[in-house]
XYZ file of C-alpha atoms in Angstrom:
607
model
C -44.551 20.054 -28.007
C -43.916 16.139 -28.237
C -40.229 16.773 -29.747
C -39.550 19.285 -26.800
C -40.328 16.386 -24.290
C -38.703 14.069 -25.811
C -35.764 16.198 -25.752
C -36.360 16.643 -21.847
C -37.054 12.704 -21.077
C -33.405 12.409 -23.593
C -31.812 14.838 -21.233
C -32.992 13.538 -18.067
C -32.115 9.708 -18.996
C -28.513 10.980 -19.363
C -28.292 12.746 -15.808
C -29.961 9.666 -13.853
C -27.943 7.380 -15.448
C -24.796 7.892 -13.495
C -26.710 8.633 -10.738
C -28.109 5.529 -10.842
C -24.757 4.209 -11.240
C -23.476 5.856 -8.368
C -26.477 4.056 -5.953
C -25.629 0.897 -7.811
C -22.073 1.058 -6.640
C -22.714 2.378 -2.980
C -25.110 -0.544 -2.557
C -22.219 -2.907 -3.486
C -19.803 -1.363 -0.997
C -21.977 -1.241 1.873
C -23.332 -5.328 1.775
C -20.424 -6.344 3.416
C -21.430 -4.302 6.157
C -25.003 -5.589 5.861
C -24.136 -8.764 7.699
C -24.633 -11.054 4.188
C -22.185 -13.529 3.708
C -23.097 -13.801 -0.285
C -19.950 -13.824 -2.641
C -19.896 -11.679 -5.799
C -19.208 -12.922 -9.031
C -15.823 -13.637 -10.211
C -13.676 -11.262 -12.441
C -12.543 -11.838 -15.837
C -9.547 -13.901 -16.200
C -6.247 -11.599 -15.151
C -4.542 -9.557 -18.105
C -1.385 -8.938 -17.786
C 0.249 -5.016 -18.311
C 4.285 -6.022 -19.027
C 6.972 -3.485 -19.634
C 10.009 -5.578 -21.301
C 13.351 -3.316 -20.192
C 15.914 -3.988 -22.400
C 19.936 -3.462 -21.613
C 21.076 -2.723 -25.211
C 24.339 -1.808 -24.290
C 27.188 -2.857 -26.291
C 28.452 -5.527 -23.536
C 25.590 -7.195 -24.499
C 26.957 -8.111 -27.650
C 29.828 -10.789 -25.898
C 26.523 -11.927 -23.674
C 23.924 -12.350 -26.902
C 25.911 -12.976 -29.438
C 22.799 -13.724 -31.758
C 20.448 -11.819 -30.232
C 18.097 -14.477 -28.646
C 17.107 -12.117 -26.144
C 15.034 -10.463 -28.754
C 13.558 -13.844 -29.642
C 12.630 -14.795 -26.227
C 11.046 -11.139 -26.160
C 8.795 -11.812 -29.056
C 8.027 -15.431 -27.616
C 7.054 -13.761 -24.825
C 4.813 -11.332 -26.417
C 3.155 -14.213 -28.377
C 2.476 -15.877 -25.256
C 0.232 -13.150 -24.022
C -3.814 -13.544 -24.325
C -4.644 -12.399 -27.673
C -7.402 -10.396 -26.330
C -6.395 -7.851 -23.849
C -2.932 -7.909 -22.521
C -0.804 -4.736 -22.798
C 2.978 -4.622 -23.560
C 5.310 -1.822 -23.255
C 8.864 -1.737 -24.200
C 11.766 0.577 -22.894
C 15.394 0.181 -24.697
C 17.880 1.569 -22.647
C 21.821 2.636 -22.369
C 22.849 5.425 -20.010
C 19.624 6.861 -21.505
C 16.310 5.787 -22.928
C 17.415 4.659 -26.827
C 14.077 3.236 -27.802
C 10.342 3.532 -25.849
C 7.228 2.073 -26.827
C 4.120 2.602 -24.110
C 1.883 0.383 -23.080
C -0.183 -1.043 -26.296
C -3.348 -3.244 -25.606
C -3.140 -6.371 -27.195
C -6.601 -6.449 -29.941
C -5.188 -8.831 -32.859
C -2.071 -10.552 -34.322
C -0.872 -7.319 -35.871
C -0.529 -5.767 -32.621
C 1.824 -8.484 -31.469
C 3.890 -8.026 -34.572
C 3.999 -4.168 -33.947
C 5.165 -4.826 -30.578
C 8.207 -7.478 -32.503
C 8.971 -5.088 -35.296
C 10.146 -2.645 -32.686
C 12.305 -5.145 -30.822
C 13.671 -5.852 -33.948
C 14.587 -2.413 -34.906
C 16.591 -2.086 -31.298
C 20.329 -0.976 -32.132
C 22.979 -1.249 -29.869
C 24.833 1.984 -27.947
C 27.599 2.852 -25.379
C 27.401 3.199 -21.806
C 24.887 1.802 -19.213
C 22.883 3.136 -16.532
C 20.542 0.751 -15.212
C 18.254 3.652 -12.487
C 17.754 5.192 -16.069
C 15.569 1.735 -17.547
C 14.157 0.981 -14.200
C 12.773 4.554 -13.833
C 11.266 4.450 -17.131
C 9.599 1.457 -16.874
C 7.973 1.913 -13.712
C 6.777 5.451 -15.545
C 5.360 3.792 -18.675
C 3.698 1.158 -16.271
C 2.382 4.236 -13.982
C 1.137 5.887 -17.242
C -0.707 3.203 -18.932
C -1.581 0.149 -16.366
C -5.300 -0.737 -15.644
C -6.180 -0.794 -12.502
C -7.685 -4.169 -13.076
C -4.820 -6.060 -14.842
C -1.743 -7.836 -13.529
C 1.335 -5.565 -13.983
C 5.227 -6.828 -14.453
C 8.093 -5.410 -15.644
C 10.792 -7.940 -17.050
C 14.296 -6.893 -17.144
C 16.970 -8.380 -19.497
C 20.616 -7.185 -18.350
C 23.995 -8.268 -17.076
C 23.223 -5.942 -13.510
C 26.402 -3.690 -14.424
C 26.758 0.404 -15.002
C 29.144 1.853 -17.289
C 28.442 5.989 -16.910
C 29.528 8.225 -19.494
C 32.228 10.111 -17.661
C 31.783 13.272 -19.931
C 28.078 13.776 -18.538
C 29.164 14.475 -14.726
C 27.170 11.236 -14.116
C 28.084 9.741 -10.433
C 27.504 6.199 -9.004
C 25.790 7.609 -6.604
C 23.473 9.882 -8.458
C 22.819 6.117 -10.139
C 22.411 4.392 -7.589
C 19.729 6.771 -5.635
C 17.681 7.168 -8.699
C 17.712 2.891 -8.626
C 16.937 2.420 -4.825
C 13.803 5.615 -5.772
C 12.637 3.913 -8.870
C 12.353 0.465 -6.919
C 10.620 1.701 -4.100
C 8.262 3.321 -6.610
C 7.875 -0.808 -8.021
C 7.278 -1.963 -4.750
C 4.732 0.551 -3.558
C 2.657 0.283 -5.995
C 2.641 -3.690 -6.681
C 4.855 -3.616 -9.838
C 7.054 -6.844 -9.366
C 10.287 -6.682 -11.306
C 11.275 -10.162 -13.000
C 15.145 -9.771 -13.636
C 17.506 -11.856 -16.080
C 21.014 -12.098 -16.129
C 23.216 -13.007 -18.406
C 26.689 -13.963 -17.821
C 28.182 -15.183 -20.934
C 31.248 -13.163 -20.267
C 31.444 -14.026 -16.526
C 30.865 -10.520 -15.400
C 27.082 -10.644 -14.238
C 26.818 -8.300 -11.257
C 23.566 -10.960 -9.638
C 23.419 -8.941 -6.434
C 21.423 -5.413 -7.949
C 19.438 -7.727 -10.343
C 18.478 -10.427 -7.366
C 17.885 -7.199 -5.391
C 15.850 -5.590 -7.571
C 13.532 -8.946 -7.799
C 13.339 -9.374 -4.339
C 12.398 -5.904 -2.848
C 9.197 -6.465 -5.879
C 8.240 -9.417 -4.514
C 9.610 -10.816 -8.186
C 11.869 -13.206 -9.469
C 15.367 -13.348 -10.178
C 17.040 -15.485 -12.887
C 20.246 -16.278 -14.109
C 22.036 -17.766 -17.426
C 25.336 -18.287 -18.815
C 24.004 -19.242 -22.281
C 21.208 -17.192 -24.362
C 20.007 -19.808 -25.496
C 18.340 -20.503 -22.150
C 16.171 -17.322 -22.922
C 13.025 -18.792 -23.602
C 12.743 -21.304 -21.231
C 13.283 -18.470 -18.637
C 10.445 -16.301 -20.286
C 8.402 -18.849 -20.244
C 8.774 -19.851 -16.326
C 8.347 -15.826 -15.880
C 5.176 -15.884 -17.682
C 3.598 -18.765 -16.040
C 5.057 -17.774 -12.575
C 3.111 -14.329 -12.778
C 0.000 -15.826 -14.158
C -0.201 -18.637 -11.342
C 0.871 -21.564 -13.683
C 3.494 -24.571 -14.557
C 5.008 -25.008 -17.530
C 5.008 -28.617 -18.402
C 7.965 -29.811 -20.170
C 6.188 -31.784 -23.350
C 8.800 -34.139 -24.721
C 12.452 -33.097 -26.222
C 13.249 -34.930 -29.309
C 16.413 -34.560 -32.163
C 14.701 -34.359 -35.173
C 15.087 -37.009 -38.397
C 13.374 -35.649 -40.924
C 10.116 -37.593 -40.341
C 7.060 -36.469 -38.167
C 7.566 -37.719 -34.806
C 4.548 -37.285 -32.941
C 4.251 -36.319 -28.531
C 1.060 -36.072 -27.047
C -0.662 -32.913 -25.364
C -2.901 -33.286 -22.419
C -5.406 -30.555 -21.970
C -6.483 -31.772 -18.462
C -9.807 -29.821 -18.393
C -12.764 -27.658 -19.784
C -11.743 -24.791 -17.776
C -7.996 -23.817 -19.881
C -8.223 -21.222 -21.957
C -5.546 -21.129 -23.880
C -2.815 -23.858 -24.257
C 0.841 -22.095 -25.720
C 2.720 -24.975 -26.961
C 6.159 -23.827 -27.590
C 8.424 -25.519 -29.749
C 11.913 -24.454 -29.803
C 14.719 -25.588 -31.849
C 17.689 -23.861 -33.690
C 16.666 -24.936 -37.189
C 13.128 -24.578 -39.128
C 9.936 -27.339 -37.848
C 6.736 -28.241 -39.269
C 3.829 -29.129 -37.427
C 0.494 -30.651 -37.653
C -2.098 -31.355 -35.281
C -5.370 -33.594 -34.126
C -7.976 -32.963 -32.116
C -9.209 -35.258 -29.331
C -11.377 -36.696 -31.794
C -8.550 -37.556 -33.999
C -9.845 -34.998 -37.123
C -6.994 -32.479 -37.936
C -6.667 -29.278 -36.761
C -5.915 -26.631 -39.458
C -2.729 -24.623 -38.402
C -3.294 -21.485 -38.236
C -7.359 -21.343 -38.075
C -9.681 -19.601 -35.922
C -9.023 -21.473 -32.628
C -5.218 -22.362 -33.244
C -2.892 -19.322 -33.410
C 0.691 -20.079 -35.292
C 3.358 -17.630 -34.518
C 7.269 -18.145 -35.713
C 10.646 -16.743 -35.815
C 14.175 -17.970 -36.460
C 14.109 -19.937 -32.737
C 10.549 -21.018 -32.360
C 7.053 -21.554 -33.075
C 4.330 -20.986 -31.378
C 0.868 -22.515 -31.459
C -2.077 -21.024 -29.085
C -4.956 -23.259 -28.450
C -8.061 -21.255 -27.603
C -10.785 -22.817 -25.673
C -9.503 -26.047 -26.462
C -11.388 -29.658 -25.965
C -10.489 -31.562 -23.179
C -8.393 -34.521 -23.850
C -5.204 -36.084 -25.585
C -4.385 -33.745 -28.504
C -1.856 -35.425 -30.858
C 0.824 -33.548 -32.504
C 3.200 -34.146 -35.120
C 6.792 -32.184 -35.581
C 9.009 -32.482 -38.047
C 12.115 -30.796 -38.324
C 16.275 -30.893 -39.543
C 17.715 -34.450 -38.742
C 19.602 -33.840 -36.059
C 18.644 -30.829 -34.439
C 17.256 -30.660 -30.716
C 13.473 -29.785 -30.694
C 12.411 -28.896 -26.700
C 8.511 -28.635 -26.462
C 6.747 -26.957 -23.647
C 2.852 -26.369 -22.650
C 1.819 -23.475 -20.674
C -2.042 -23.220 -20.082
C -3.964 -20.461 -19.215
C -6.984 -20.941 -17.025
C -10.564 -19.692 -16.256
C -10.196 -20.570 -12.004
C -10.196 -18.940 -9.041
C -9.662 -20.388 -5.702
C -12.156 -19.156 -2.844
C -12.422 -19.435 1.044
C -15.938 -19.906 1.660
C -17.928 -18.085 5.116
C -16.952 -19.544 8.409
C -19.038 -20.774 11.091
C -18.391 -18.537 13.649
C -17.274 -14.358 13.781
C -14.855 -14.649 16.296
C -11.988 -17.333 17.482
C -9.767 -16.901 20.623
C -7.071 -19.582 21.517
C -7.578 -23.153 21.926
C -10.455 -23.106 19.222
C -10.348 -24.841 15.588
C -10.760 -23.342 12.707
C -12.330 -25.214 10.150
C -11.475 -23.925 6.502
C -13.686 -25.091 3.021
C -12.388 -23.786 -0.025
C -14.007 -24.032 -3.735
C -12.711 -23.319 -7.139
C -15.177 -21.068 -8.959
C -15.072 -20.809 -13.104
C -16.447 -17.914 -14.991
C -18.081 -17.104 -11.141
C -20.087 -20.302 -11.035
C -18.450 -22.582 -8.556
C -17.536 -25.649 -9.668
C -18.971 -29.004 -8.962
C -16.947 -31.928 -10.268
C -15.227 -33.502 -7.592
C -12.832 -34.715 -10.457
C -10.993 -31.713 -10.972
C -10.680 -31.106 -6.912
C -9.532 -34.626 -6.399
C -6.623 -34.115 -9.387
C -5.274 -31.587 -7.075
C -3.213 -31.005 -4.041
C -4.169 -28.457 -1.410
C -2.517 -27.059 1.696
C -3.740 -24.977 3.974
C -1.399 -22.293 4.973
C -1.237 -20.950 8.654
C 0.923 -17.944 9.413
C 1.472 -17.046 12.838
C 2.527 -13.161 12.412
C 3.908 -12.905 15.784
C 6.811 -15.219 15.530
C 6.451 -15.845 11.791
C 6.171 -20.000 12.065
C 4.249 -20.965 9.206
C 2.308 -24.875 9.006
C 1.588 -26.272 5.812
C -2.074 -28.592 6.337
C -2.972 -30.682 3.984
C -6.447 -30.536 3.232
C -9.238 -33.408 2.251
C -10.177 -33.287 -1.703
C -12.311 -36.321 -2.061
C -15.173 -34.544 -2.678
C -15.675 -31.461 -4.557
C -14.476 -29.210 -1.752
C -10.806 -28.778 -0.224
C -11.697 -29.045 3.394
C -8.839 -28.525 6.170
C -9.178 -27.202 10.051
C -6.297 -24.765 11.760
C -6.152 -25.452 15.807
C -5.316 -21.673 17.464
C -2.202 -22.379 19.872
C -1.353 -19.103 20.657
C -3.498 -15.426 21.958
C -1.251 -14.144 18.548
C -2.371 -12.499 15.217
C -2.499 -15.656 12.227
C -2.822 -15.591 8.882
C -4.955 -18.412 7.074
C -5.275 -19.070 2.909
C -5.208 -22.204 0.951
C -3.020 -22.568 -2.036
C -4.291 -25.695 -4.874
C -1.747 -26.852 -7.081
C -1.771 -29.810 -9.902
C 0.756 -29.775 -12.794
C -0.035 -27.102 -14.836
C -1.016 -24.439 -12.468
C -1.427 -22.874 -9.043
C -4.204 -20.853 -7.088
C -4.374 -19.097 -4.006
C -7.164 -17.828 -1.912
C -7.235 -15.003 -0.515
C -5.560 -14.106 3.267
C -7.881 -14.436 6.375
C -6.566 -12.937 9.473
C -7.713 -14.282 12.767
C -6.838 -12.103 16.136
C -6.657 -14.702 18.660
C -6.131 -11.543 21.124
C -10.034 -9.631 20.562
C -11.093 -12.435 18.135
C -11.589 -10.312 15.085
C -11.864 -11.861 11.729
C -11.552 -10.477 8.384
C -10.368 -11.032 4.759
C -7.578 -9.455 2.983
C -8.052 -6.854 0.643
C -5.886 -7.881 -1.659
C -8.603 -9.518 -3.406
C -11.995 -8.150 -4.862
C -14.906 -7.650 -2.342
C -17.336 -10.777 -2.159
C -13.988 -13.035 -3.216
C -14.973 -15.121 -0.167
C -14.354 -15.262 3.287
C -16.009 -13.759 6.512
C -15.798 -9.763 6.928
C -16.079 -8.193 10.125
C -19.369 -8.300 12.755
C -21.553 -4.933 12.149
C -24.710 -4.579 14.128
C -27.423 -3.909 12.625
C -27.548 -0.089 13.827
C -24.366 0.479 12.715
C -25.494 -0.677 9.290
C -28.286 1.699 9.270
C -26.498 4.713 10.187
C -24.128 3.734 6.981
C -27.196 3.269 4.706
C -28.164 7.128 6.546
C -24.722 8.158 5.667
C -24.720 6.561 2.022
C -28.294 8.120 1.448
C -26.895 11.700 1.910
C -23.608 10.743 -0.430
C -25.908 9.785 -2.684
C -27.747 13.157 -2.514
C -24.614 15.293 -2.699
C -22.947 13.199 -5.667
C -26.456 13.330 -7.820
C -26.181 16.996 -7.398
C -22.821 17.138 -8.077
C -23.614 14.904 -11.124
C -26.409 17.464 -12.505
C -23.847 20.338 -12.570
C -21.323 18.579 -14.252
C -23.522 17.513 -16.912
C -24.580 20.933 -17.177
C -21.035 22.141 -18.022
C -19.048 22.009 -21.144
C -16.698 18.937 -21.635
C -13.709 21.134 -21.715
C -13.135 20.338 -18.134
C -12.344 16.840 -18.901
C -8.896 17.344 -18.715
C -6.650 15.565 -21.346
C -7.598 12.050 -23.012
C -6.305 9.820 -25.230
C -3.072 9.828 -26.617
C -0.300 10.918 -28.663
C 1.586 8.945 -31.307
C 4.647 10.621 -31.980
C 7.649 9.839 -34.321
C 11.088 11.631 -34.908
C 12.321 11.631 -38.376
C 15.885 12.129 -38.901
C 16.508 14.620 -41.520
C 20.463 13.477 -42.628
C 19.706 10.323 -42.673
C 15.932 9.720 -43.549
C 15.599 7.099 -41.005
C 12.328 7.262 -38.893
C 11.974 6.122 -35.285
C 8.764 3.712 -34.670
C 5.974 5.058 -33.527
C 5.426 5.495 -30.026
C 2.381 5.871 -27.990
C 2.353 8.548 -24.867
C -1.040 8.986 -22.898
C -2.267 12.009 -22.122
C -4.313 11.484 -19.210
C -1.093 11.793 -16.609
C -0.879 15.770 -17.426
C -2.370 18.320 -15.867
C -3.305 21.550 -16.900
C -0.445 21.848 -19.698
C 2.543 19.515 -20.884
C 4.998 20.745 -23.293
C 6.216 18.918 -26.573
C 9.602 18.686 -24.912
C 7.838 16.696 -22.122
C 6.272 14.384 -24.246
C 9.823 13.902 -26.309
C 10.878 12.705 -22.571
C 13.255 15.685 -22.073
C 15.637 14.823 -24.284
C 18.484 17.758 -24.483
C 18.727 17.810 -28.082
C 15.170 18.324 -28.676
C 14.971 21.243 -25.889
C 13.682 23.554 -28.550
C 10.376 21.745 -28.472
C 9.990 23.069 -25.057
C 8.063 26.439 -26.965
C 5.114 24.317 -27.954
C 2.611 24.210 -25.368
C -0.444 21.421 -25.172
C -3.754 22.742 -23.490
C -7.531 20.621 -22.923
C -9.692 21.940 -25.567
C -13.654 21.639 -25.591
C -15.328 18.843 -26.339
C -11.879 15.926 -26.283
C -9.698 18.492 -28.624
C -6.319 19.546 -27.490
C -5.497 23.059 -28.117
C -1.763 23.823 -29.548
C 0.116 27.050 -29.021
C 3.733 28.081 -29.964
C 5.939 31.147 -31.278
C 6.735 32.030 -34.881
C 10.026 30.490 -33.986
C 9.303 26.986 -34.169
C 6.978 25.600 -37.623
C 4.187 23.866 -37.303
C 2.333 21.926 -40.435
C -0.724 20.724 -41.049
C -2.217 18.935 -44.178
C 1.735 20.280 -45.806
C 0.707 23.768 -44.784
C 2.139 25.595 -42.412
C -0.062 26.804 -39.265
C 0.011 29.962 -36.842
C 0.449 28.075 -33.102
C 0.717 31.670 -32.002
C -3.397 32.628 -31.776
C -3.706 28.450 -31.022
C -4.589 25.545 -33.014
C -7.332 22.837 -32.236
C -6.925 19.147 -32.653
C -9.082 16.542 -33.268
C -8.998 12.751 -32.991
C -6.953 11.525 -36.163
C -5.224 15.170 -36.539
C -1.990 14.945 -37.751
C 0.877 17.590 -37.642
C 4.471 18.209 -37.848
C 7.118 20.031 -36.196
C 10.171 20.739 -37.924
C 12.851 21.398 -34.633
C 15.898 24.195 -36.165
C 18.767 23.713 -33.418
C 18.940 19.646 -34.958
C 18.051 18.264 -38.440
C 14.653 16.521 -37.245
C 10.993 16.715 -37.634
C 8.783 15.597 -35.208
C 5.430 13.797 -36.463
C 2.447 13.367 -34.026
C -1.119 12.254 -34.360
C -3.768 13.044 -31.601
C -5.982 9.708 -31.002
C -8.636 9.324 -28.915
């Protein structure tokens, strides 16, 4: 009798849980219409989701002679948070060489992963640039949290060369472009573009286009070796930050020894890049002036043939010394970009509504780990503007704003009956913030944040009286009702109605030459219903055979395989019948040996 209601209570705990969820999150949505003027806590620092697009065209071989595109890639990628970030990478030609999906960021062997593929990129003819775009905007649409920054960076010289034996048109190129940017701008994926015109023949129009219908940035080089330094500005530009040119020296053999500021308590990671042509050594002292083991726990080393790499994390506020030695002669450029724990925030105004000839007076607070912070220090090391947008004729005024306390402080008079738009930007010399966008109606006098930031990020929200916020708390109470039944039946069912999860790692090994691709990782959760292998091999014509093998949702997070007797499947070296359907686990591996073309295809199911 006691096991049996334990098992009920067991049962139970599970079904009110979300439910309990569910009122938890209703609650949250409906206090801005409460009439509170409370803030919610900050988020976690921004990740970023980046898909590098690659040109690997053989022009680029006159623009990158020695491949320091690659090398700015992997500085790039060592740049990113160790904890968190995601990276994808598309290869392309007139067709997708080489793909690798988005793959979270956990530990220093998923950043060298993520470089071992860019080294294995090989060159090939022809160039289609709507073919890269439209893939990376797919991998990014695939794999991107909803709660991390996305980008896609593009490395080309902006110029097609079709493959006149396909039936391939201009045109047909240029609509797929114009679709796959429209898909980037829609849904906030800004496209960073970098040109390189080594050989004079950069086409900067499509790649400047391309940035600026993302709300991106466009760049420009004649030398590769400018590469990093471009990365660098593309990383920091995304994240909100400066990068702070350190010292450049020419090497003599000896230590020579710069000094790096960490301005405050609130970075929380410092990249110091060092660049340079030939091999450097470096060693480094804390504040304190004790040594600093490199690599250790809180300093991250990472090197290639062009740079190193050294990641502070958390590090102590103050003068940190350090010492590099390298080839007599060679040019050593050393560069800081931080990465910080603050968030800029408008703070409740006085009044709910504003009409022309009032003032607006704006206070603003930076906020760390969601505590707002107090030292008037930090404020008073900064610059701050407040920035007034009238929409209707599109004048913008740049305030300054009072920081000798620790509060940016600034007033907006209202000149005009028009619509404005009001947010403070905060800027010292490593890094940027922005609040978020209040939008005064001068016409009715309606206020009301942007939601372009989280809810509670500060601000005022629009007037409710209080009977309209009852009837919503009505309205959420019978939500609540319908979802917990809703809840109870679908605990009740089986989990085969999950649809797919997790994801596929698939390889293709080439049977004349033994060569295997590297792995790449395809989630599952953008099918529905069914997908075929063919789909997951991204169509490729050659591989059209894998069209007869047919992916289903299984019960309980399996996948459920079925095929014809014309196409082998093996498992564990033995050969399976698809035909009745075969059930895969997490960790299941299988192969598919393809007969029109010499190649296998290896996948692994992981959840």
């Amino acid at each position: 009798m006691l096991r049996t209601l334990i098992n009920h209570f067991k049962t139970a705990r599970k079904i009110m849980r979300p439910i309990v969820l569910l009122l938890l999150v209703l609650c949250i949505l409906a206090a801005p219409f409460a009439g509170g003027t409370a803030s919610a806590a900050s988020p976690a620092p921004s990740h970023i989701d980046a898909v590098l697009l690659i040109d690997v065209s053989n022009s680029m071989n006159k623009s990158d002679k020695n491949n320091i595109a690659g090398e700015a890639m992997k500085m790039f990628i060592d740049m990113l948070s160790a904890q968190g970030d995601k990276v994808g990478i598309v290869a392309y030609t007139d067709k997708v060489q080489r793909e690798k999906a988005l793959l979270q960021i956990g530990s220093a062997a998923d950043k060298q992963d993520l470089k071992d593929f860019i080294d294995g990129l090989d060159r090939g003819a022809y160039t289609d640039i709507a073919v890269g775009m439209e893939e990376a905007v797919k991998v990014l649409e695939n794999g991107s949290d909803p709660g991390h920054e996305p980008m896609i960076v593009m490395l080309a010289d902006g110029n097609n060369d079709l493959n006149e034996a396909t039936g391939r048109t201009q045109s047909q190129s240029d609509q797929e472009l114009d679709a796959a940017v429209e898909t980037a701008k829609q849904k906030g994926y800004p496209v960073y573009t970098i040109g390189l015109n080594a050989d004079g023949k950069l086409n900067k129009e499509i790649l400047a286009g391309l940035s600026n219908k993302t709300s991106g940035k466009a760049f420009t080089t004649d030398s590769a070796d400018d590469l990093p330094q471009i990365l660098s500005e593309i990383f920091a530009d995304h994240l909100k930050l400066k990068v702070v040119p350190v010292q450049s020296i020419t090497a003599n053999g000896s230590y020579q020894e710069v000094t790096v500021n960490v301005p405050n308590s609130s970075v929380l990671e410092a990249n110091i890049s060092i660049m340079s042509a030939k091999p450097v050594t470096a060693k480094l002292t804390d504040p304190s002036g004790k040594e600093a083991a490199i690599p250790s726990n809180d300093v991250l080393l990472s090197k290639s043939s062009t740079y190193s790499l050294i990641k502070l994390l958390s590090p102590e506020q103050g003068d940190w010394k350090l010492q590099v030695k390298g080839v007599p002669k060679d040019k050593i450029d050393i560069n800081l970009v931080f990465n910080y724990d603050l968030e800029l925030k408008l703070d409740a105004l006085q009044s709910k509504t504003y009409k022309k000839g009032d003032t607006v007076e704006i206070s603003s607070h930076l906020y760390s780990n969601g505590a707002k912070v107090t030292l008037s220090n930090l404020y008073q090391d900064m610059k701050a503007v407040l920035l007034a947008t009238d929409t209707d004729t599109g004048k913008v005024q740049e305030l300054p704003m009072d920081n000798t306390g620790a509060v940016f402080k600034g007033s907006f008079e209202i000149a005009e009956s028009h619509n404005y738009e009001l947010k403070v930007r905060a800027e010292e010399s490593s890094f940027y913030r922005e609040s978020d966008v209040l939008t005064i109606n001068a016409k009715t006098g309606a206020v009301a944040t942007s939601t372009s930031k989280p809810a509670g990020a500060g601000g005022t929200e629009p007037a409710q009286d209080k009977s309209s916020s009852k009837t919503l708390y009505y309205i959420i109470g019978g939500i609540v009702l319908v979802l917990a039944a809703a809840v109870v039946l679908w605990l009740l069912r089986q989990k085969s109605n999950r649809g797919f999860v997790g994801q596929m790692v698939v390889e293709v090994l080439d049977g004349n030459t033994g060569e295997k691709t590297y792995p790449q990782y395809k989630k599952l959760a953008a099918f529905r219903g069914k997908f075929t292998l063919h789909q997951l091999l991204q169509l490729a014509p050659e591989l059209k055979e894998s069209e007869k093998l047919v992916f289903t949702p299984g019960k309980n997070d399996r996948l459920m395989l079925r095929g014809s007797e014309e196409i082998s499947v093996e498992r564990s070296g033995r050969v399976v019948d698809t035909a009745r359907g075969l059930e895969l686990k997490s960790g299941d591996r299988i192969s598919v040996a393809l007969q029109t073309v010499d190649k296998t295809i290896l996948l692994e199911y992981l959840i």
